[in-house]
Tab-separated table of C-alpha atoms and ligand atoms in Angstrom:
chain	number	residue	atom	x	y	z
A	1	MET	CA	32.661	-130.977	99.761
A	2	ALA	CA	30.990	-127.720	100.138
A	3	LYS	CA	33.561	-127.095	103.067
A	4	SER	CA	36.786	-127.677	101.013
A	5	SER	CA	35.514	-125.428	98.320
A	6	LYS	CA	35.019	-122.635	100.786
A	7	LYS	CA	38.492	-122.835	101.846
A	8	LYS	CA	39.858	-122.109	98.391
A	9	THR	CA	38.136	-118.710	98.207
A	10	ARG	CA	40.674	-116.362	97.635
A	11	TYR	CA	40.676	-112.463	98.034
A	12	GLU	CA	42.568	-109.733	96.366
A	13	CYS	CA	43.855	-106.488	97.365
A	14	THR	CA	42.534	-103.742	95.705
A	15	ALA	CA	45.590	-101.750	96.007
A	16	CYS	CA	48.206	-103.875	94.794
A	17	GLY	CA	46.632	-107.004	93.373
A	18	ALA	CA	48.128	-109.556	95.822
A	19	GLN	CA	45.769	-112.619	96.704
A	20	HIS	CA	45.330	-113.781	99.821
A	21	ALA	CA	43.720	-116.892	101.312
A	22	GLN	CA	42.306	-115.024	104.181
A	23	TRP	CA	40.614	-111.589	104.713
A	24	MET	CA	42.847	-109.739	107.204
A	25	GLY	CA	41.808	-106.233	106.804
A	26	ARG	CA	45.331	-104.687	106.140
A	27	CYS	CA	47.007	-106.214	102.993
A	28	PRO	CA	49.921	-108.321	104.243
A	29	THR	CA	51.769	-107.554	101.103
A	30	CYS	CA	51.275	-103.919	100.863
A	31	GLY	CA	50.238	-102.757	104.301
A	32	GLU	CA	47.378	-100.812	102.817
A	33	TRP	CA	44.337	-100.770	104.909
A	34	ASN	CA	41.589	-100.991	102.191
A	35	THR	CA	38.494	-103.447	101.529
A	36	LEU	CA	39.706	-106.882	100.318
A	37	GLU	CA	37.360	-107.722	97.653
A	38	GLU	CA	36.295	-111.435	97.291
A	39	LEU	CA	37.828	-112.712	94.503
A	40	ARG	CA	36.070	-115.662	92.489
A	41	PRO	CA	37.383	-118.959	93.307
A	42	ALA	CA	39.848	-120.260	90.965
A	43	PRO	CA	37.453	-122.275	88.696
A	44	SER	CA	38.965	-125.916	88.730
A	45	ARG	CA	38.614	-127.529	85.762
A	46	THR	CA	39.660	-130.629	84.143
A	47	SER	CA	42.774	-130.637	82.054
A	48	ARG	CA	40.652	-131.409	79.086
A	49	GLU	CA	38.611	-128.261	79.457
A	50	ARG	CA	42.167	-126.310	80.180
A	51	THR	CA	43.274	-127.189	76.730
A	52	GLY	CA	39.992	-126.815	74.908
A	53	GLY	CA	40.028	-130.339	73.571
A	54	ALA	CA	43.133	-129.364	71.672
A	55	ARG	CA	44.318	-132.409	69.154
A	56	PRO	CA	47.427	-132.674	67.173
A	57	VAL	CA	47.059	-131.520	63.622
A	58	ALA	CA	49.427	-132.280	60.485
A	59	ILE	CA	51.578	-129.345	59.619
A	60	ALA	CA	50.314	-129.271	56.346
A	61	GLU	CA	46.739	-128.961	57.589
A	62	VAL	CA	47.844	-126.048	59.873
A	63	ARG	CA	46.623	-122.535	58.519
A	64	SER	CA	49.422	-120.403	58.460
A	65	GLU	CA	48.623	-116.800	59.808
A	66	ASP	CA	51.359	-114.898	57.972
A	67	ALA	CA	52.657	-112.696	60.859
A	68	ALA	CA	51.527	-109.125	59.597
A	69	ARG	CA	54.667	-106.998	59.333
A	70	LEU	CA	55.026	-103.280	59.836
A	71	PRO	CA	58.214	-102.646	58.548
A	72	THR	CA	60.163	-99.697	60.254
A	73	GLY	CA	61.321	-98.181	57.060
A	74	ILE	CA	65.044	-98.314	58.600
A	75	GLY	CA	66.376	-100.763	56.314
A	76	GLU	CA	69.150	-102.052	58.890
A	77	LEU	CA	66.496	-102.518	61.658
A	78	ASP	CA	64.103	-104.202	59.755
A	79	ARG	CA	66.606	-106.492	58.323
A	80	ALA	CA	67.954	-107.467	61.862
A	81	LEU	CA	64.116	-107.925	62.603
A	82	GLY	CA	63.872	-110.232	59.656
A	83	GLY	CA	61.739	-107.898	57.629
A	84	GLY	CA	60.327	-105.421	60.617
A	85	PRO	CA	58.320	-105.591	63.461
A	86	VAL	CA	55.312	-108.025	63.813
A	87	ARG	CA	51.716	-106.892	64.839
A	88	GLY	CA	51.173	-108.209	68.438
A	89	GLY	CA	54.997	-109.148	68.322
A	90	VAL	CA	57.032	-108.030	71.260
A	91	ILE	CA	60.836	-107.155	70.840
A	92	LEU	CA	62.776	-106.694	73.717
A	93	LEU	CA	66.014	-104.193	73.037
A	94	GLY	CA	68.819	-104.422	75.371
A	95	GLY	CA	72.096	-102.776	75.685
A	96	ASP	CA	74.237	-100.824	77.844
A	97	PRO	CA	72.803	-97.388	79.158
A	98	GLY	CA	73.989	-94.650	76.827
A	99	ILE	CA	74.512	-96.727	73.747
A	100	GLY	CA	71.896	-95.345	71.526
A	101	LYS	CA	68.375	-97.471	72.439
A	102	SER	CA	66.320	-94.327	73.074
A	103	THR	CA	67.605	-92.777	69.954
A	104	LEU	CA	67.204	-95.807	67.755
A	105	LEU	CA	63.491	-96.649	68.672
A	106	MET	CA	62.615	-92.971	68.652
A	107	GLN	CA	63.754	-92.858	65.102
A	108	ALA	CA	61.943	-96.378	64.301
A	109	LEU	CA	58.666	-94.465	65.690
A	110	ALA	CA	58.905	-91.480	63.687
A	111	SER	CA	59.553	-93.635	60.665
A	112	MET	CA	56.453	-95.840	61.268
A	113	HIS	CA	54.444	-92.789	61.865
A	114	ALA	CA	55.581	-91.369	58.579
A	115	ARG	CA	54.294	-94.517	57.029
A	116	GLY	CA	50.756	-94.085	58.541
A	117	ALA	CA	51.264	-96.302	61.848
A	118	GLU	CA	50.122	-94.411	65.425
A	119	ALA	CA	53.119	-94.502	67.621
A	120	LEU	CA	53.500	-94.081	71.258
A	121	TYR	CA	56.490	-93.539	73.122
A	122	ILE	CA	56.238	-94.344	77.050
A	123	THR	CA	59.206	-93.331	78.941
A	124	GLY	CA	60.013	-93.490	82.596
A	125	GLU	CA	63.598	-92.270	82.234
A	126	GLU	CA	63.254	-89.091	81.096
A	127	SER	CA	60.337	-86.208	81.082
A	128	ALA	CA	58.293	-85.515	78.174
A	129	SER	CA	60.254	-82.291	77.342
A	130	GLN	CA	63.480	-83.828	77.465
A	131	VAL	CA	62.474	-86.550	75.122
A	132	ALA	CA	60.642	-84.055	72.822
A	133	MET	CA	63.739	-81.799	72.913
A	134	ARG	CA	65.688	-84.830	71.416
A	135	ALA	CA	63.157	-86.108	69.010
A	136	ARG	CA	63.065	-82.527	67.376
A	137	ARG	CA	66.861	-82.441	67.147
A	138	ILE	CA	66.953	-85.809	65.387
A	139	GLY	CA	64.275	-85.033	63.478
A	140	GLY	CA	62.940	-87.015	60.295
A	141	ALA	CA	59.500	-87.286	58.643
A	142	GLY	CA	56.890	-88.048	61.125
A	143	MET	CA	58.553	-87.318	64.373
A	144	GLY	CA	56.231	-84.469	65.083
A	145	GLY	CA	53.308	-86.992	65.498
A	146	VAL	CA	54.769	-89.372	67.725
A	147	LYS	CA	52.818	-89.198	71.051
A	148	ILE	CA	54.791	-89.387	74.318
A	149	LEU	CA	54.005	-90.289	77.666
A	150	ALA	CA	56.076	-89.762	80.678
A	151	THR	CA	55.243	-92.104	83.627
A	152	THR	CA	56.710	-94.739	85.904
A	153	GLU	CA	53.431	-96.096	86.664
A	154	LEU	CA	52.379	-99.560	84.778
A	155	ALA	CA	48.673	-98.622	85.137
A	156	ASP	CA	49.365	-95.363	83.127
A	157	ALA	CA	50.954	-97.434	80.570
A	158	GLU	CA	48.212	-99.449	80.180
A	159	GLU	CA	45.729	-96.955	80.151
A	160	ALA	CA	47.523	-95.135	77.133
A	161	LEU	CA	47.997	-98.143	75.092
A	162	ASP	CA	44.157	-99.129	75.756
A	163	ALA	CA	42.996	-95.720	74.705
A	164	SER	CA	45.128	-94.781	72.113
A	165	LYS	CA	45.136	-98.144	70.514
A	166	PRO	CA	48.760	-97.530	68.637
A	167	GLN	CA	49.972	-99.744	66.288
A	168	VAL	CA	53.445	-99.662	67.360
A	169	ALA	CA	54.678	-98.452	71.067
A	170	VAL	CA	57.888	-98.347	72.871
A	171	ILE	CA	58.569	-98.715	76.769
A	172	ASP	CA	61.791	-96.811	77.680
A	173	SER	CA	62.739	-98.657	79.881
A	174	ILE	CA	60.909	-101.742	81.349
A	175	GLN	CA	62.913	-101.347	84.560
A	176	THR	CA	61.517	-97.861	85.404
A	177	LEU	CA	57.731	-98.866	85.138
A	178	ARG	CA	56.456	-100.392	88.450
A	179	ALA	CA	53.275	-102.359	89.145
A	180	SER	CA	52.246	-100.826	92.121
A	181	ALA	CA	52.856	-97.486	94.354
A	182	THR	CA	54.689	-99.480	96.884
A	183	ALA	CA	56.856	-101.628	95.100
A	184	SER	CA	60.276	-100.532	93.975
A	185	PRO	CA	60.942	-100.436	90.159
A	186	GLY	CA	63.660	-102.703	88.978
A	187	SER	CA	63.319	-105.827	90.821
A	188	VAL	CA	63.231	-109.220	89.147
A	189	SER	CA	59.617	-109.939	90.311
A	190	GLN	CA	58.587	-106.337	89.223
A	191	LEU	CA	60.248	-106.588	85.754
A	192	ARG	CA	58.377	-109.778	85.174
A	193	GLU	CA	54.874	-108.608	86.269
A	194	VAL	CA	55.293	-105.277	84.425
A	195	ALA	CA	56.479	-107.312	81.263
A	196	SER	CA	53.874	-109.973	81.433
A	197	ALA	CA	51.094	-107.216	81.659
A	198	LEU	CA	52.447	-105.431	78.658
A	199	ILE	CA	52.718	-108.368	76.595
A	200	ASP	CA	49.445	-109.291	77.231
A	201	LEU	CA	47.995	-106.109	76.210
A	202	ALA	CA	50.177	-105.978	73.236
A	203	LYS	CA	49.127	-109.575	72.225
A	204	ARG	CA	45.374	-108.390	72.507
A	205	HIS	CA	45.464	-105.279	70.623
A	206	GLY	CA	47.918	-106.202	68.125
A	207	VAL	CA	50.563	-103.811	69.067
A	208	ALA	CA	54.128	-103.850	67.849
A	209	LEU	CA	55.838	-103.365	71.120
A	210	PHE	CA	59.353	-102.799	71.799
A	211	LEU	CA	60.545	-103.031	75.547
A	212	ILE	CA	63.951	-101.385	76.121
A	213	GLY	CA	66.097	-103.257	78.919
A	214	HIS	CA	69.163	-101.811	80.256
A	215	VAL	CA	71.982	-104.181	80.772
A	216	THR	CA	72.644	-103.981	84.174
A	217	LYS	CA	76.269	-103.531	85.665
A	218	GLU	CA	75.852	-106.724	87.825
A	219	GLY	CA	75.254	-108.529	84.777
A	220	THR	CA	72.099	-110.656	84.215
A	221	ILE	CA	70.401	-109.757	87.608
A	222	ALA	CA	67.072	-107.966	86.755
A	223	GLY	CA	68.324	-107.088	83.356
A	224	PRO	CA	66.859	-107.853	79.810
A	225	LYS	CA	68.018	-111.518	80.509
A	226	VAL	CA	65.207	-112.470	82.869
A	227	LEU	CA	62.691	-111.557	80.301
A	228	GLU	CA	64.067	-113.178	77.257
A	229	HIS	CA	61.784	-116.273	77.283
A	230	LEU	CA	58.623	-114.010	77.938
A	231	VAL	CA	59.360	-112.069	74.476
A	232	ASP	CA	59.279	-112.848	70.781
A	233	THR	CA	62.192	-111.222	69.646
A	234	VAL	CA	65.707	-110.160	71.618
A	235	LEU	CA	67.690	-107.643	70.182
A	236	SER	CA	70.808	-106.364	71.836
A	237	PHE	CA	72.373	-103.115	70.831
A	238	GLU	CA	76.040	-103.346	70.803
A	239	GLY	CA	78.874	-101.004	70.210
A	240	ASP	CA	81.851	-99.281	71.887
A	241	ARG	CA	80.921	-95.786	73.350
A	242	SER	CA	84.165	-94.641	71.994
A	243	HIS	CA	83.512	-95.203	68.514
A	244	ALA	CA	80.559	-94.299	66.400
A	245	PHE	CA	79.725	-97.750	65.016
A	246	ARG	CA	76.632	-99.649	66.664
A	247	VAL	CA	75.701	-103.125	65.667
A	248	VAL	CA	71.934	-104.334	66.559
A	249	ARG	CA	71.649	-107.760	66.481
A	250	ALA	CA	68.810	-110.391	66.936
A	251	THR	CA	69.589	-113.163	69.402
A	252	LYS	CA	66.143	-114.581	69.401
A	253	ASN	CA	63.482	-114.267	66.754
A	254	ARG	CA	60.270	-116.071	66.538
A	255	PHE	CA	59.343	-114.360	63.549
A	256	GLY	CA	62.324	-114.478	61.620
A	257	PRO	CA	66.232	-115.683	61.354
A	258	ALA	CA	68.237	-114.990	64.649
A	259	GLN	CA	71.693	-113.566	64.393
A	260	GLU	CA	70.891	-111.081	61.844
A	261	ILE	CA	72.669	-107.940	62.253
A	262	GLY	CA	72.046	-104.279	61.235
A	263	VAL	CA	74.704	-101.604	61.269
A	264	PHE	CA	74.398	-98.098	62.496
A	265	GLU	CA	76.571	-94.894	63.163
A	266	MET	CA	75.756	-92.668	65.800
A	267	ASP	CA	75.850	-89.156	64.479
A	268	ARG	CA	75.277	-85.743	65.825
A	269	ASP	CA	71.761	-85.879	64.815
A	270	GLY	CA	70.743	-89.503	65.345
A	271	LEU	CA	71.767	-92.822	64.103
A	272	ARG	CA	72.427	-93.357	60.561
A	273	GLU	CA	72.456	-96.523	58.524
A	274	VAL	CA	75.506	-97.906	57.414
A	275	PRO	CA	74.407	-100.212	54.450
A	276	ASP	CA	78.028	-101.367	53.282
A	277	PRO	CA	79.822	-101.819	56.705
A	278	SER	CA	82.750	-103.592	55.348
A	279	THR	CA	84.009	-100.590	53.751
A	280	LEU	CA	83.617	-98.619	56.974
A	281	PHE	CA	85.458	-101.392	59.170
A	282	LEU	CA	88.254	-101.505	56.927
A	283	ALA	CA	88.562	-97.592	56.381
A	284	GLU	CA	91.221	-96.944	58.437
A	285	ARG	CA	93.336	-100.198	58.090
A	286	PRO	CA	97.215	-99.437	58.370
A	287	GLU	CA	99.447	-100.688	55.296
A	288	GLN	CA	101.756	-103.445	55.777
A	289	ALA	CA	101.540	-103.146	59.497
A	290	SER	CA	102.404	-106.578	61.391
A	291	GLY	CA	99.681	-108.083	63.670
A	292	SER	CA	96.736	-106.541	61.411
A	293	VAL	CA	94.353	-109.150	59.592
A	294	VAL	CA	91.180	-108.925	57.601
A	295	VAL	CA	88.945	-111.765	58.495
A	296	SER	CA	85.931	-112.446	56.446
A	297	THR	CA	83.007	-112.912	59.269
A	298	ALA	CA	79.274	-113.926	58.328
A	299	GLU	CA	76.616	-112.962	61.183
A	300	GLY	CA	73.299	-114.013	60.116
A	301	SER	CA	73.118	-113.698	56.224
A	302	ARG	CA	75.358	-111.019	55.953
A	303	PRO	CA	79.175	-111.202	55.394
A	304	LEU	CA	81.114	-108.670	56.740
A	305	LEU	CA	85.021	-107.972	56.767
A	306	VAL	CA	86.639	-106.641	59.812
A	307	GLU	CA	90.046	-106.231	60.948
A	308	LEU	CA	91.736	-107.987	63.625
A	309	GLN	CA	94.819	-106.591	65.607
A	310	ALA	CA	96.946	-108.340	67.709
A	311	LEU	CA	100.111	-106.829	69.893
A	312	VAL	CA	102.265	-109.343	71.485
A	313	ALA	CA	105.022	-107.525	73.863
A	314	PRO	CA	107.451	-108.848	76.387
A	315	CYS	CA	105.980	-109.377	79.646
A	316	GLN	CA	107.260	-107.132	82.020
A	317	TYR	CA	106.199	-108.637	85.710
A	318	GLY	CA	104.342	-111.527	86.988
A	319	ALA	CA	101.507	-113.170	84.913
A	320	PRO	CA	101.496	-112.443	81.019
A	321	ARG	CA	98.604	-110.043	80.508
A	322	ARG	CA	95.753	-111.044	78.062
A	323	VAL	CA	93.681	-107.983	76.864
A	324	VAL	CA	90.873	-108.321	74.256
A	325	SER	CA	88.359	-105.971	72.928
A	326	GLY	CA	85.614	-107.040	70.647
A	327	LEU	CA	86.813	-110.929	71.152
A	328	ASP	CA	86.054	-113.472	73.516
A	329	ALA	CA	89.417	-113.645	76.088
A	330	ASN	CA	88.719	-117.598	76.417
A	331	ARG	CA	88.830	-118.157	72.829
A	332	LEU	CA	92.286	-116.171	72.743
A	333	ASN	CA	93.809	-118.116	75.505
A	334	ILE	CA	92.758	-121.216	73.884
A	335	LEU	CA	94.508	-119.794	70.310
A	336	LEU	CA	97.453	-118.833	72.119
A	337	ALA	CA	97.957	-122.297	73.566
A	338	VAL	CA	97.451	-123.901	69.852
A	339	LEU	CA	99.877	-121.693	68.716
A	340	ASP	CA	102.227	-122.553	71.163
A	341	ARG	CA	102.054	-126.446	71.109
A	342	ARG	CA	101.087	-126.876	67.527
A	343	ALA	CA	103.091	-124.134	65.585
A	344	ASP	CA	105.883	-123.831	68.079
A	345	LEU	CA	105.459	-120.172	68.325
A	346	ARG	CA	106.148	-119.722	72.109
A	347	VAL	CA	103.561	-116.714	73.075
A	348	LEU	CA	102.571	-118.015	76.295
A	349	ASP	CA	105.062	-116.064	78.224
A	350	ARG	CA	104.193	-112.998	76.444
A	351	ASP	CA	101.680	-110.012	77.224
A	352	VAL	CA	99.169	-110.292	74.239
A	353	PHE	CA	96.593	-107.592	73.393
A	354	ALA	CA	93.944	-108.336	70.858
A	355	SER	CA	91.047	-106.251	69.396
A	356	VAL	CA	88.698	-105.572	66.667
A	357	ALA	CA	88.964	-102.313	64.731
A	358	GLY	CA	86.628	-99.724	65.021
A	359	GLY	CA	84.608	-101.104	68.042
A	360	ALA	CA	82.897	-104.024	66.329
A	361	ARG	CA	82.643	-107.201	68.020
A	362	VAL	CA	83.622	-110.816	66.414
A	363	ASP	CA	82.075	-113.749	68.186
A	364	GLU	CA	82.474	-116.388	65.480
A	365	ARG	CA	84.682	-119.186	65.275
A	366	ALA	CA	85.306	-118.719	61.997
A	367	ALA	CA	87.533	-116.022	63.270
A	368	ASP	CA	89.699	-118.448	65.002
A	369	LEU	CA	92.483	-118.362	61.939
A	370	ALA	CA	92.433	-114.815	62.101
A	371	ILE	CA	93.174	-114.023	65.762
A	372	ALA	CA	95.705	-116.964	65.422
A	373	LEU	CA	97.613	-115.284	62.204
A	374	ALA	CA	97.422	-111.592	63.849
A	375	VAL	CA	99.165	-112.959	66.957
A	376	ALA	CA	101.899	-115.129	64.700
A	377	SER	CA	102.402	-111.951	62.653
A	378	SER	CA	102.900	-109.694	65.477
A	379	PHE	CA	105.143	-112.184	67.267
A	380	SER	CA	107.129	-112.427	64.138
A	381	ARG	CA	107.024	-108.921	63.261
A	382	ARG	CA	105.951	-109.791	59.711
A	383	PRO	CA	102.972	-108.071	57.975
A	384	LEU	CA	100.540	-110.272	56.049
A	385	PRO	CA	99.923	-109.608	52.298
A	386	PRO	CA	97.719	-106.401	52.112
A	387	GLN	CA	95.193	-108.101	49.789
A	388	LEU	CA	94.560	-111.195	51.851
A	389	ALA	CA	91.279	-111.850	53.454
A	390	VAL	CA	91.003	-115.109	56.005
A	391	PHE	CA	88.477	-117.212	57.802
A	392	GLY	CA	88.542	-120.501	59.366
A	393	GLU	CA	87.859	-122.660	62.658
A	394	LEU	CA	91.065	-124.132	64.487
A	395	GLY	CA	90.822	-127.231	66.430
A	396	LEU	CA	92.686	-127.914	69.493
A	397	ALA	CA	95.073	-130.554	67.422
A	398	GLY	CA	95.680	-127.498	65.139
A	399	GLU	CA	93.446	-128.778	62.251
A	400	LEU	CA	91.894	-126.074	60.306
A	401	ARG	CA	87.986	-126.582	60.298
A	402	ALA	CA	85.542	-126.083	57.510
A	403	VAL	CA	82.889	-122.873	58.788
A	404	PRO	CA	79.432	-122.256	57.253
A	405	ARG	CA	78.841	-120.303	54.433
A	406	PRO	CA	82.123	-119.978	52.658
A	407	GLY	CA	80.410	-118.407	49.334
A	408	PRO	CA	79.249	-115.441	50.664
A	409	ARG	CA	82.391	-114.719	52.893
A	410	ILE	CA	84.414	-115.008	49.590
A	411	ALA	CA	82.137	-112.688	47.607
A	412	GLU	CA	82.510	-110.098	50.074
A	413	ALA	CA	86.151	-110.116	49.973
A	414	ARG	CA	86.047	-110.055	46.140
A	415	LYS	CA	83.705	-107.238	46.101
A	416	LEU	CA	86.135	-104.946	48.299
A	417	GLY	CA	88.908	-105.673	45.962
A	418	PHE	CA	90.827	-108.635	48.094
A	419	GLU	CA	92.954	-110.718	45.462
A	420	HIS	CA	93.607	-113.740	47.884
A	421	VAL	CA	91.532	-115.552	50.438
A	422	LEU	CA	92.960	-118.142	52.804
A	423	LEU	CA	90.535	-120.796	53.697
A	424	PRO	CA	89.981	-124.254	54.817
A	425	ALA	CA	90.890	-126.788	52.217
A	426	ALA	CA	87.528	-128.462	53.480
A	427	ASN	CA	85.579	-125.447	52.510
A	428	ALA	CA	87.251	-124.977	49.192
A	429	ASP	CA	86.969	-128.325	48.143
A	430	ARG	CA	83.005	-127.880	48.157
A	431	LEU	CA	82.976	-124.361	46.382
A	432	THR	CA	81.059	-124.230	42.797
A	433	PRO	CA	83.255	-122.555	40.276
A	434	LYS	CA	81.341	-119.278	40.274
A	435	GLU	CA	82.330	-118.851	44.116
A	436	ARG	CA	85.808	-119.512	43.059
A	437	GLU	CA	85.857	-116.501	40.312
A	438	GLY	CA	87.725	-113.804	40.676
A	439	VAL	CA	90.047	-114.531	43.621
A	440	THR	CA	93.146	-116.564	44.350
A	441	LEU	CA	92.049	-119.081	46.712
A	442	LEU	CA	94.967	-120.266	49.234
A	443	THR	CA	93.821	-123.209	50.974
A	444	ALA	CA	95.126	-125.125	54.116
A	445	ARG	CA	94.357	-128.185	56.446
A	446	SER	CA	96.152	-126.964	59.649
A	447	LEU	CA	97.410	-123.953	61.432
A	448	GLY	CA	100.919	-124.824	60.118
A	449	GLU	CA	100.125	-124.504	56.829
A	450	ALA	CA	98.198	-121.566	57.164
A	451	LEU	CA	100.980	-120.049	58.694
A	452	GLU	CA	103.186	-120.981	55.848
A	453	ARG	CA	101.120	-119.568	53.422
A	454	ALA	CA	100.169	-116.417	54.955
A	455	LEU	CA	103.737	-115.331	56.667
A	456	SER	CA	106.057	-116.800	54.180
B	501	TYD	P1	70.664	-92.695	73.988
B	501	TYD	O1	69.736	-93.103	72.976
B	501	TYD	O2	69.847	-91.960	74.997
B	501	TYD	O3	71.248	-94.166	74.598
B	501	TYD	P2	70.270	-95.190	75.565
B	501	TYD	O4	68.850	-94.896	75.314
B	501	TYD	O5	70.738	-96.544	75.212
B	501	TYD	O6	70.762	-94.900	77.171
B	501	TYD	O7	71.844	-91.998	73.426
B	501	TYD	C1	72.888	-91.978	74.388
B	501	TYD	C2	74.298	-91.402	73.747
B	501	TYD	O8	74.114	-91.066	72.264
B	501	TYD	C3	74.382	-89.810	74.287
B	501	TYD	O9	75.481	-90.003	75.217
B	501	TYD	C4	74.571	-88.676	73.141
B	501	TYD	C5	74.545	-89.692	72.001
B	501	TYD	N1	73.810	-88.944	70.822
B	501	TYD	C6	74.491	-88.744	69.925
B	501	TYD	O10	75.544	-88.680	69.709
B	501	TYD	N2	73.578	-87.930	68.974
B	501	TYD	C7	72.400	-87.882	68.900
B	501	TYD	O11	71.777	-87.576	67.889
B	501	TYD	C8	71.340	-88.520	70.249
B	501	TYD	C9	70.297	-88.537	70.123
B	501	TYD	C10	72.466	-89.018	71.179
B	502	MG	MG1	67.531	-93.998	76.839
């Protein structure tokens, strides 16, 4: 017995923390020649001891510890977070480089500091003076009191979090921190190690922790994706860099509803909230132009009107081109096939370009009808009525299917002065009288009927 427990003794390298079964003088992991200190043998506990004797409890008997929220005071960000960050909650903010992640979180820290929170900004991307220079330019109450630490060492970050016990902290970015001097930052294992150490610390000290993660060019490798299951909330910061609009979207949230969005505009001095984005997204809509359709989307709890545009052109050489921006290219291809087969619109041999105006992104199935109508309108060179907003999902048989939250979609259209709303009949059948008020509802059961209503 004694022999087998001796066998289990492990040793930990004091330089890199790697554990080894044998003392070998030089650490086989980091190559450091140092004292390998004996580590306590991992205690072999029974599973009963490990769970601490946990027993199932009825939901009604569970004491709910209301998550203590620390609102940032930036309404659009708090909305996306379901009310604000939570003490001990870890939020991952992902997005393309240059989209405005550092700016957004610096503004959030300043605003939280102005509301009395101790705030710490840890950056491995820029020097403290670069960060300070930008922070001063953005300004805002509380900016001067945000503490900055410029480091690429995890140990420094841990020490700072331990010592200054902030209520909120930002790590910019998680990819630039490294767990030991010899490891290279940015690898998947490094990323996970750094993140779990920081998450552990945030939970212990009750820090609301934001981790910035760059979406890497190669897609998901060593990007924020590999951390999503570790954190409580995942925010993605989206937008087209050639436009000023930015949308922050919660794709996962243990402390609130997912899919909530907040809308911002990038300005010379930082990000500005856009409390009424529909107005902004429709601001430059052309009058009486074919191929332009207003869709009433509902991402999260917020309805939002955006303009979809399509351009159908003769295909010059080879295979017809399909270029999209802000839309799913596969979905467009499916809808083109549906238009061809179910509505006899011969679009399959044409070049088709489709985009969401203003650099927004629409991922909802409820936008199907709008995409199909935009293509049909451009193809037939007939504009839709200017006061028409539409929504509805299309099936492969050309049927128009009901979508969630028709009421708020209609309400948003009404609010912006749209007189007509084209929607699936199945949605219209279940509306309350109040939801029907103030607009004329045009209903359809199929793509064919919808084309008739909108384009005749
Ligand atoms: P940044 O927050 O550094 O992006 P990220 O951290 O996601 O890489 O912002 C990058 C861009 O935003 C940069 O190209 C310049 C622009 N910007 C403004 O237009 N106005 C501003 O006030 C700031 C701070 C940045
Ligand atoms: Mg940055």
